[in-house]
Amino acid sequence: MTIDRSHCEALDRDDPLGHFRQEFDLPDGVIYLDGNSLGALPRATAGRLAAVVREEWGRNLIRSWNSAGWIDLPGRVGALIAGIVGAEADEVVAADSTSVNLFKLAAAAVQMRPGRRLILSEPGNFPTDLYILQGLAELLGDRVEVRLVEPEGLEAALTDEVALLLLTHVHYKTGRIHDMARLTAAAHRAGALTLWDLSHSAGALDVRLGEAGADFAVGCGYKYLNGGPGAPAFLYVARRHQDAVRPPLSGWMGHAAPFEFSDRYEPGAGIRRQLCGTPAILGLAALEEGVRIMARADMARVRAKSMRLGGLFLELVAQECPGVFAMHCPAEPEARGSQVSLRHPDGYAIVQALIARGVIGDFRAPDVLRFGFAPLYVSHADVFDAVAHLADIMHSQSWMDAAYQRRGAVT
Ligand SMILES: Cc1ncc(COP(=O)(O)O)c(C=O)c1O
């Protein structure tokens, strides 16, 4: 059966999440398939930021740490994110960047497993995950070695030498999902801890950290959580570990009593000890607006729609451009995050030609075209129109235009 636009419009009419789109300020003429890199702007964010800047900062000045509850913002936003990733409210805090949070928790995990020297991850994991581990290993000298093992070999590699298994739940390039519960159980059987990078999962999948028995997790605030460029990240520490973690970045905001100004570091109770320096209030306020919307969505519905949108995109590509692209993502929707990846030797120019038509996806070197589907604001008709543009670009060969070959600093 040929898929036509009216079929997609019918799917949109039946979409229980369709009403969320009006909460985002999407420009006319843009089909946004890059919410997995930078989420769209929630309509509420500009007003919130204006109020924080003009009133809370401008008028109330330093009093706002108490009167506007600034000091509680990392925990408040964390508690909302907890509901999105299947954790308890006191197990998540919003702070720092994903990279910094990876460092904090990987270092803590190594301390919690004295005598074990291996940190296990996979080749091709997101670069910052690997770079942070390499930096940590260098800092700790011979104490730690980073070992990269292909996914098929991970369970066999979980020996009694392993302190930590660090994996990204949804792979940034291929969209492949790791089985969090199975790998966490395997790590625990070997006596190791797990740290999950949820950057491409939080807000797109029905993540269940608690059910999976995960020990630690981190994730970005600027992707599906719609917190804005460079938004604070989040981190999760299972309650059972919270008091055992000695924060390696022992800043004053994680102290038990920061305003006693004592000379001696004493970690705060629970998740609060994961804070390091003064919270970035403007970023947290923007993140809170994004997360508030997401927290109202039923994550099972979000996941169902994410699978439907990705599947629809792939079916339409097969229908409109047969044989043109190689698949670079799992074919089964259950094995794939909220993105699809295609390969083509001229992927960069093709993505630029799409962007020139208002269809924003992204390119990942060397040849991957990546399209993300943020279920709260991408419609089935958007997917239909995006593939129609893609097919037209391929059939007309308009991507060959010299303007589409030039590379910017950020790809
Ligand atoms: C899996 C993953 N981890 C981490 C990051 C980025 O971390 P940071 O926010 O510290 O730049 C990204 C960014 O795309 C990512 O995809």
Coordinates of C-alpha atoms and ligand atoms in Angstrom, one line a residue:
M1 CA 0.0 0.0 0.0
T2 CA 1.3 3.4 -0.9
I3 CA 1.5 5.8 2.0
D4 CA 0.0 9.2 1.1
R5 CA -0.3 12.5 2.9
S6 CA -3.9 12.0 3.9
H7 CA -2.9 8.8 5.8
C8 CA -0.4 10.8 7.8
E9 CA -3.0 13.5 8.4
A10 CA -5.4 10.9 9.8
L11 CA -2.6 9.6 12.1
D12 CA -2.2 13.2 13.3
R13 CA -5.9 13.6 14.0
D14 CA -5.8 10.5 16.2
D15 CA -2.6 11.5 18.0
P16 CA -3.1 11.8 21.7
L17 CA 0.0 13.9 22.0
G18 CA -0.9 16.2 19.1
H19 CA -2.0 19.1 21.4
F20 CA 1.5 19.5 22.8
R21 CA 2.8 21.0 19.6
Q22 CA 1.1 24.3 20.3
E23 CA 3.2 24.6 23.4
F24 CA 6.3 25.1 21.2
D25 CA 7.3 28.1 19.3
L26 CA 8.3 26.5 16.0
P27 CA 9.0 28.8 13.0
D28 CA 6.7 28.6 10.0
G29 CA 8.0 26.7 7.1
V30 CA 10.4 24.6 9.3
I31 CA 10.1 20.8 9.8
Y32 CA 12.3 20.2 12.8
L33 CA 13.9 16.8 12.9
D34 CA 16.8 17.8 15.2
G35 CA 15.2 17.8 18.6
N36 CA 17.7 15.0 19.5
S37 CA 20.4 17.6 19.2
L38 CA 18.7 20.8 20.4
G39 CA 15.1 20.7 21.4
A40 CA 12.6 23.3 20.2
L41 CA 11.7 26.5 22.2
P42 CA 8.8 26.1 24.6
R43 CA 6.4 29.1 24.3
A44 CA 6.6 29.6 28.1
T45 CA 10.4 29.9 28.2
A46 CA 10.8 33.5 26.9
G47 CA 8.3 34.9 29.4
R48 CA 9.9 32.9 32.2
L49 CA 13.4 34.0 31.4
A50 CA 12.2 37.6 31.1
A51 CA 10.6 37.3 34.6
V52 CA 13.7 35.8 36.1
V53 CA 15.9 38.4 34.6
R54 CA 13.7 41.5 35.2
E55 CA 12.0 40.7 38.5
E56 CA 13.9 38.0 40.3
W57 CA 17.4 39.2 39.4
G58 CA 16.7 42.9 38.4
R59 CA 14.4 43.9 41.3
N60 CA 14.9 41.3 44.0
L61 CA 18.6 40.8 43.4
I62 CA 20.3 38.5 45.9
R63 CA 17.2 38.1 47.9
S64 CA 15.9 35.8 45.2
W65 CA 18.1 32.9 46.4
N66 CA 15.5 32.5 49.1
S67 CA 12.4 34.5 47.9
A68 CA 12.3 33.0 44.4
G69 CA 13.6 29.6 45.6
W70 CA 16.7 29.7 43.4
I71 CA 18.6 27.6 45.9
D72 CA 16.1 24.7 45.4
L73 CA 16.0 24.9 41.6
P74 CA 18.5 22.0 40.9
G75 CA 16.5 19.7 43.1
R76 CA 13.1 20.9 41.8
V77 CA 14.0 20.4 38.2
G78 CA 15.7 17.1 39.1
A79 CA 12.5 15.9 40.7
L80 CA 10.6 16.6 37.5
I81 CA 13.2 14.8 35.4
A82 CA 13.0 11.8 37.8
G83 CA 9.4 11.3 36.8
I84 CA 10.4 11.2 33.2
V85 CA 13.2 8.6 33.6
G86 CA 11.6 6.3 36.1
A87 CA 13.4 7.4 39.2
E88 CA 12.3 8.7 42.6
A89 CA 12.1 12.5 43.1
D90 CA 15.1 12.6 45.4
E91 CA 17.4 10.5 43.1
V92 CA 17.9 13.2 40.4
V93 CA 19.4 16.6 40.4
A94 CA 19.9 19.1 37.5
A95 CA 23.4 20.5 37.4
D96 CA 26.6 21.1 35.4
S97 CA 27.0 19.5 32.0
T98 CA 26.7 15.9 31.0
S99 CA 30.5 15.7 30.6
V100 CA 31.1 17.0 34.1
N101 CA 28.5 14.7 35.6
L102 CA 30.0 11.7 33.8
F103 CA 33.3 12.6 35.5
K104 CA 31.7 12.9 38.9
L105 CA 29.9 9.6 38.8
A106 CA 32.6 7.6 37.1
A107 CA 35.2 8.7 39.7
A108 CA 32.7 8.0 42.5
A109 CA 32.1 4.5 41.1
V110 CA 35.8 3.7 41.0
Q111 CA 36.1 4.8 44.6
M112 CA 33.2 2.5 45.5
R113 CA 34.9 -0.5 44.0
P114 CA 38.4 -0.5 45.5
G115 CA 40.6 -3.3 44.1
R116 CA 38.8 -3.3 40.7
R117 CA 40.7 -1.5 38.0
L118 CA 38.6 -1.8 34.8
I119 CA 36.0 0.6 33.4
L120 CA 34.1 -1.0 30.6
S121 CA 32.5 0.8 27.7
E122 CA 32.1 0.3 23.9
P123 CA 34.0 1.7 21.0
G124 CA 32.1 4.4 19.1
N125 CA 30.4 5.5 22.3
F126 CA 29.7 9.3 22.3
P127 CA 33.2 10.9 22.3
T128 CA 32.8 12.9 25.6
D129 CA 32.0 9.7 27.4
L130 CA 35.2 8.1 26.3
Y131 CA 37.3 11.2 26.7
I132 CA 36.1 11.7 30.3
L133 CA 37.1 8.1 31.1
Q134 CA 40.5 8.6 29.5
G135 CA 41.1 11.7 31.5
L136 CA 40.0 10.0 34.7
A137 CA 42.3 7.0 34.0
E138 CA 45.2 9.4 33.4
L139 CA 44.4 11.2 36.6
L140 CA 44.3 8.0 38.6
G141 CA 47.5 6.6 37.1
D142 CA 47.7 2.8 37.1
R143 CA 44.7 2.5 39.4
V144 CA 42.2 2.4 36.4
E145 CA 42.2 1.1 32.9
V146 CA 39.5 1.9 30.3
R147 CA 38.5 -1.2 28.2
L148 CA 36.3 -0.8 25.1
V149 CA 34.5 -3.9 24.1
E150 CA 32.0 -4.4 21.2
P151 CA 28.4 -4.7 22.5
E152 CA 28.2 -8.5 21.7
G153 CA 31.2 -9.1 24.1
L154 CA 30.2 -6.9 27.0
E155 CA 28.6 -9.5 29.1
A156 CA 31.5 -11.8 28.8
A157 CA 33.9 -9.0 29.6
L158 CA 32.1 -8.3 32.9
T159 CA 34.7 -10.0 35.2
D160 CA 35.5 -9.4 38.9
E161 CA 38.1 -6.8 37.7
V162 CA 35.3 -4.4 36.5
A163 CA 34.4 -1.5 38.7
L164 CA 32.0 0.2 36.3
L165 CA 30.1 -0.3 33.0
L166 CA 29.5 3.0 31.3
L167 CA 27.1 2.9 28.3
T168 CA 25.0 5.3 26.3
H169 CA 21.5 3.9 26.4
V170 CA 20.6 5.0 22.8
H171 CA 23.5 5.3 20.5
Y172 CA 23.9 8.8 19.2
K173 CA 24.7 7.7 15.6
T174 CA 22.8 4.5 15.0
G175 CA 19.9 4.9 17.5
R176 CA 20.5 1.4 18.8
I177 CA 19.1 0.8 22.3
H178 CA 21.0 -1.2 24.9
D179 CA 18.9 -3.5 27.1
M180 CA 19.4 -1.5 30.3
A181 CA 17.9 -4.1 32.7
R182 CA 19.8 -7.0 31.2
L183 CA 23.2 -5.3 31.2
T184 CA 22.7 -3.8 34.6
A185 CA 21.8 -7.3 36.0
A186 CA 24.9 -8.8 34.3
A187 CA 27.1 -6.0 35.7
H188 CA 25.7 -6.6 39.2
R189 CA 26.3 -10.3 39.0
A190 CA 29.9 -9.4 38.4
G191 CA 29.9 -7.0 41.3
A192 CA 30.3 -3.9 39.0
L193 CA 28.3 -0.7 39.0
T194 CA 26.5 0.8 36.0
L195 CA 26.4 4.4 34.6
W196 CA 23.9 5.1 31.9
D197 CA 24.1 8.1 29.6
L198 CA 20.5 8.9 28.8
S199 CA 21.2 11.9 26.5
H200 CA 19.2 10.3 23.7
S201 CA 16.7 8.6 25.9
A202 CA 15.3 11.1 28.4
G203 CA 12.1 12.5 27.0
A204 CA 12.0 10.1 24.1
L205 CA 11.8 6.6 25.7
D206 CA 10.0 5.1 28.6
V207 CA 13.1 4.9 30.7
R208 CA 12.8 3.0 33.9
L209 CA 16.0 3.5 35.9
G210 CA 14.5 2.2 39.2
E211 CA 13.0 -1.0 37.6
A212 CA 16.3 -1.7 35.7
G213 CA 18.2 -1.4 39.0
A214 CA 20.6 1.2 37.5
D215 CA 23.2 2.6 39.8
F216 CA 24.0 5.9 38.1
A217 CA 22.8 7.9 35.1
V218 CA 23.4 11.3 33.4
G219 CA 21.8 13.1 30.5
C220 CA 21.5 16.3 28.5
G221 CA 18.9 19.0 29.3
Y222 CA 19.0 20.5 25.8
K223 CA 17.8 17.6 23.7
Y224 CA 14.4 16.1 24.2
L225 CA 14.0 17.9 27.5
N226 CA 13.9 21.2 25.6
G227 CA 16.0 23.2 28.1
G228 CA 17.8 25.4 25.5
P229 CA 21.3 25.6 24.1
G230 CA 23.8 24.5 26.8
A231 CA 21.1 23.8 29.3
P232 CA 22.2 22.2 32.6
A233 CA 22.4 18.4 32.5
F234 CA 21.0 16.0 35.1
L235 CA 22.4 13.1 37.1
Y236 CA 20.8 10.2 38.9
V237 CA 22.2 8.3 41.9
A238 CA 20.1 5.4 43.1
R239 CA 19.1 6.1 46.7
R240 CA 20.9 3.1 48.0
H241 CA 24.2 4.6 46.9
Q242 CA 23.7 8.2 47.8
D243 CA 25.5 8.2 51.1
A244 CA 28.3 6.0 49.9
V245 CA 29.3 8.4 47.1
R246 CA 32.3 10.7 47.9
P247 CA 31.9 13.5 45.4
P248 CA 35.3 14.0 43.6
L249 CA 34.3 17.6 42.8
S250 CA 33.7 18.5 46.4
G251 CA 32.4 22.0 45.9
W252 CA 30.7 24.1 48.5
M253 CA 27.2 23.7 47.1
G254 CA 27.4 20.0 47.8
H255 CA 28.4 20.6 51.4
A256 CA 26.2 19.6 54.3
A257 CA 25.9 23.3 55.4
P258 CA 27.4 25.6 52.7
F259 CA 26.5 28.8 54.6
E260 CA 28.4 27.8 57.7
F261 CA 31.5 28.4 55.7
S262 CA 33.5 25.8 57.6
D263 CA 37.1 24.9 56.4
R264 CA 36.3 21.2 56.3
Y265 CA 34.4 19.6 53.5
E266 CA 31.5 17.5 54.7
P267 CA 29.2 16.0 52.0
G268 CA 25.5 17.0 52.1
A269 CA 22.8 14.4 52.5
G270 CA 21.4 12.5 49.6
I271 CA 21.5 13.7 46.0
R272 CA 22.5 17.3 47.1
R273 CA 26.1 16.3 47.6
Q274 CA 26.3 16.0 43.8
L275 CA 26.1 19.7 43.4
C276 CA 29.4 21.5 43.0
G277 CA 29.3 25.2 42.4
T278 CA 26.6 27.9 42.3
P279 CA 23.7 26.7 40.2
A280 CA 23.2 28.4 36.8
I281 CA 19.8 29.9 37.5
L282 CA 19.0 31.3 34.0
G283 CA 19.7 27.9 32.5
L284 CA 17.8 26.0 35.1
A285 CA 14.8 28.3 34.8
A286 CA 14.7 27.6 31.0
L287 CA 15.2 23.9 31.6
E288 CA 12.3 23.8 34.1
E289 CA 9.9 25.1 31.5
G290 CA 11.0 22.4 29.0
V291 CA 10.8 19.7 31.6
R292 CA 7.4 20.8 32.9
I293 CA 5.9 20.1 29.5
M294 CA 7.5 16.8 29.2
A295 CA 6.5 15.8 32.7
R296 CA 2.8 16.1 31.7
A297 CA 3.2 13.7 28.8
D298 CA 2.6 10.0 29.2
M299 CA 6.0 8.4 28.5
A300 CA 4.4 5.2 27.1
R301 CA 2.6 7.3 24.5
V302 CA 5.7 9.3 23.8
R303 CA 7.5 6.1 23.1
A304 CA 4.7 4.6 21.0
K305 CA 4.7 7.8 18.8
S306 CA 8.5 7.9 18.6
M307 CA 8.5 4.3 17.1
R308 CA 5.6 5.2 14.8
L309 CA 7.3 8.4 13.4
G310 CA 10.6 6.6 12.8
G311 CA 9.0 3.6 11.2
L312 CA 6.9 5.9 9.0
F313 CA 10.0 7.8 7.9
L314 CA 11.8 4.6 6.9
E315 CA 8.8 3.3 5.0
L316 CA 8.5 6.5 3.1
V317 CA 12.2 6.6 2.3
A318 CA 11.9 3.0 0.9
Q319 CA 8.8 4.1 -1.1
E320 CA 10.1 7.4 -2.5
C321 CA 13.9 6.8 -2.8
P322 CA 14.3 3.0 -3.1
G323 CA 18.0 1.8 -3.1
V324 CA 19.4 5.3 -2.6
F325 CA 20.4 5.1 1.1
A326 CA 21.9 2.4 3.3
M327 CA 20.2 2.0 6.6
H328 CA 22.4 2.8 9.6
C329 CA 19.9 2.1 12.4
P330 CA 18.1 -1.0 13.6
A331 CA 15.1 -1.8 11.4
E332 CA 12.9 -3.0 14.3
P333 CA 11.2 0.0 16.0
E334 CA 11.7 -1.6 19.5
A335 CA 15.5 -1.7 19.0
R336 CA 15.7 1.9 17.9
G337 CA 15.6 5.2 19.8
S338 CA 13.6 8.2 18.5
Q339 CA 15.8 8.7 15.5
V340 CA 16.7 7.1 12.2
S341 CA 20.1 7.2 10.5
L342 CA 20.8 6.7 6.8
R343 CA 24.2 6.6 5.1
H344 CA 25.1 8.2 1.8
P345 CA 28.6 9.2 0.6
D346 CA 27.3 12.7 0.0
G347 CA 25.3 12.9 3.2
Y348 CA 26.7 16.2 4.2
A349 CA 25.5 18.0 1.1
I350 CA 22.1 16.3 1.1
V351 CA 21.5 17.4 4.7
Q352 CA 22.5 21.0 3.7
A353 CA 20.1 20.9 0.8
L354 CA 17.3 19.7 3.1
I355 CA 18.1 22.5 5.6
A356 CA 17.9 25.1 2.8
R357 CA 14.3 23.9 2.3
G358 CA 13.5 24.2 6.0
V359 CA 13.9 20.5 6.8
I360 CA 16.3 20.4 9.7
G361 CA 18.1 17.2 10.4
D362 CA 21.8 16.7 11.0
F363 CA 24.9 15.0 9.7
R364 CA 27.4 12.9 11.6
A365 CA 30.7 12.2 10.0
P366 CA 31.7 10.5 7.9
D367 CA 28.5 9.8 6.0
V368 CA 25.4 9.6 8.3
L369 CA 22.2 11.6 7.8
R370 CA 20.4 11.6 11.2
F371 CA 16.8 12.5 11.7
G372 CA 15.3 12.9 15.2
F373 CA 11.6 12.7 16.0
A374 CA 10.6 14.7 19.1
P375 CA 7.2 13.1 19.8
L376 CA 5.7 16.2 21.5
Y377 CA 6.0 18.4 18.4
V378 CA 6.8 16.4 15.3
S379 CA 3.7 15.3 13.3
H380 CA 3.2 12.4 10.9
A381 CA 2.5 15.0 8.2
D382 CA 5.9 16.6 9.0
V383 CA 7.5 13.2 8.3
F384 CA 5.6 12.8 5.0
D385 CA 6.7 16.3 3.9
A386 CA 10.3 15.8 5.0
V387 CA 10.7 12.7 2.9
A388 CA 8.9 14.3 -0.1
H389 CA 11.7 17.0 0.1
L390 CA 14.4 14.4 0.4
A391 CA 13.1 12.5 -2.6
D392 CA 12.9 15.7 -4.7
I393 CA 16.5 16.6 -3.7
M394 CA 17.7 13.2 -4.7
H395 CA 15.8 13.0 -8.0
S396 CA 16.7 16.5 -9.0
Q397 CA 20.3 16.1 -7.7
S398 CA 20.0 19.6 -6.3
W399 CA 22.3 18.6 -3.4
M400 CA 25.2 18.9 -5.9
D401 CA 24.9 22.7 -5.8
A402 CA 28.3 24.1 -4.7
A403 CA 26.6 26.0 -1.8
Y404 CA 25.8 22.7 -0.1
Q405 CA 29.4 21.4 -0.1
R406 CA 30.9 24.0 2.3
R407 CA 31.2 22.9 5.9
G408 CA 30.5 25.1 8.9
A409 CA 32.4 24.8 12.2
V410 CA 29.4 22.9 13.7
T411 CA 28.0 20.1 11.6
Ligands
LIG1 C1 25.4 10.6 24.3 C2 25.9 12.0 24.6 N1 26.5 12.3 25.8 C3 27.0 13.5 26.0 C4 26.7 14.5 25.2 C5 27.2 15.9 25.4 O1 27.6 16.3 26.6 P1 27.8 17.8 27.0 O2 26.5 18.4 27.3 O3 28.7 17.8 28.2 O4 28.4 18.5 25.9 C6 26.1 14.3 24.0 C7 25.8 15.4 23.0 O5 25.4 15.3 22.0 C8 25.6 13.0 23.7 O6 25.0 12.7 22.5

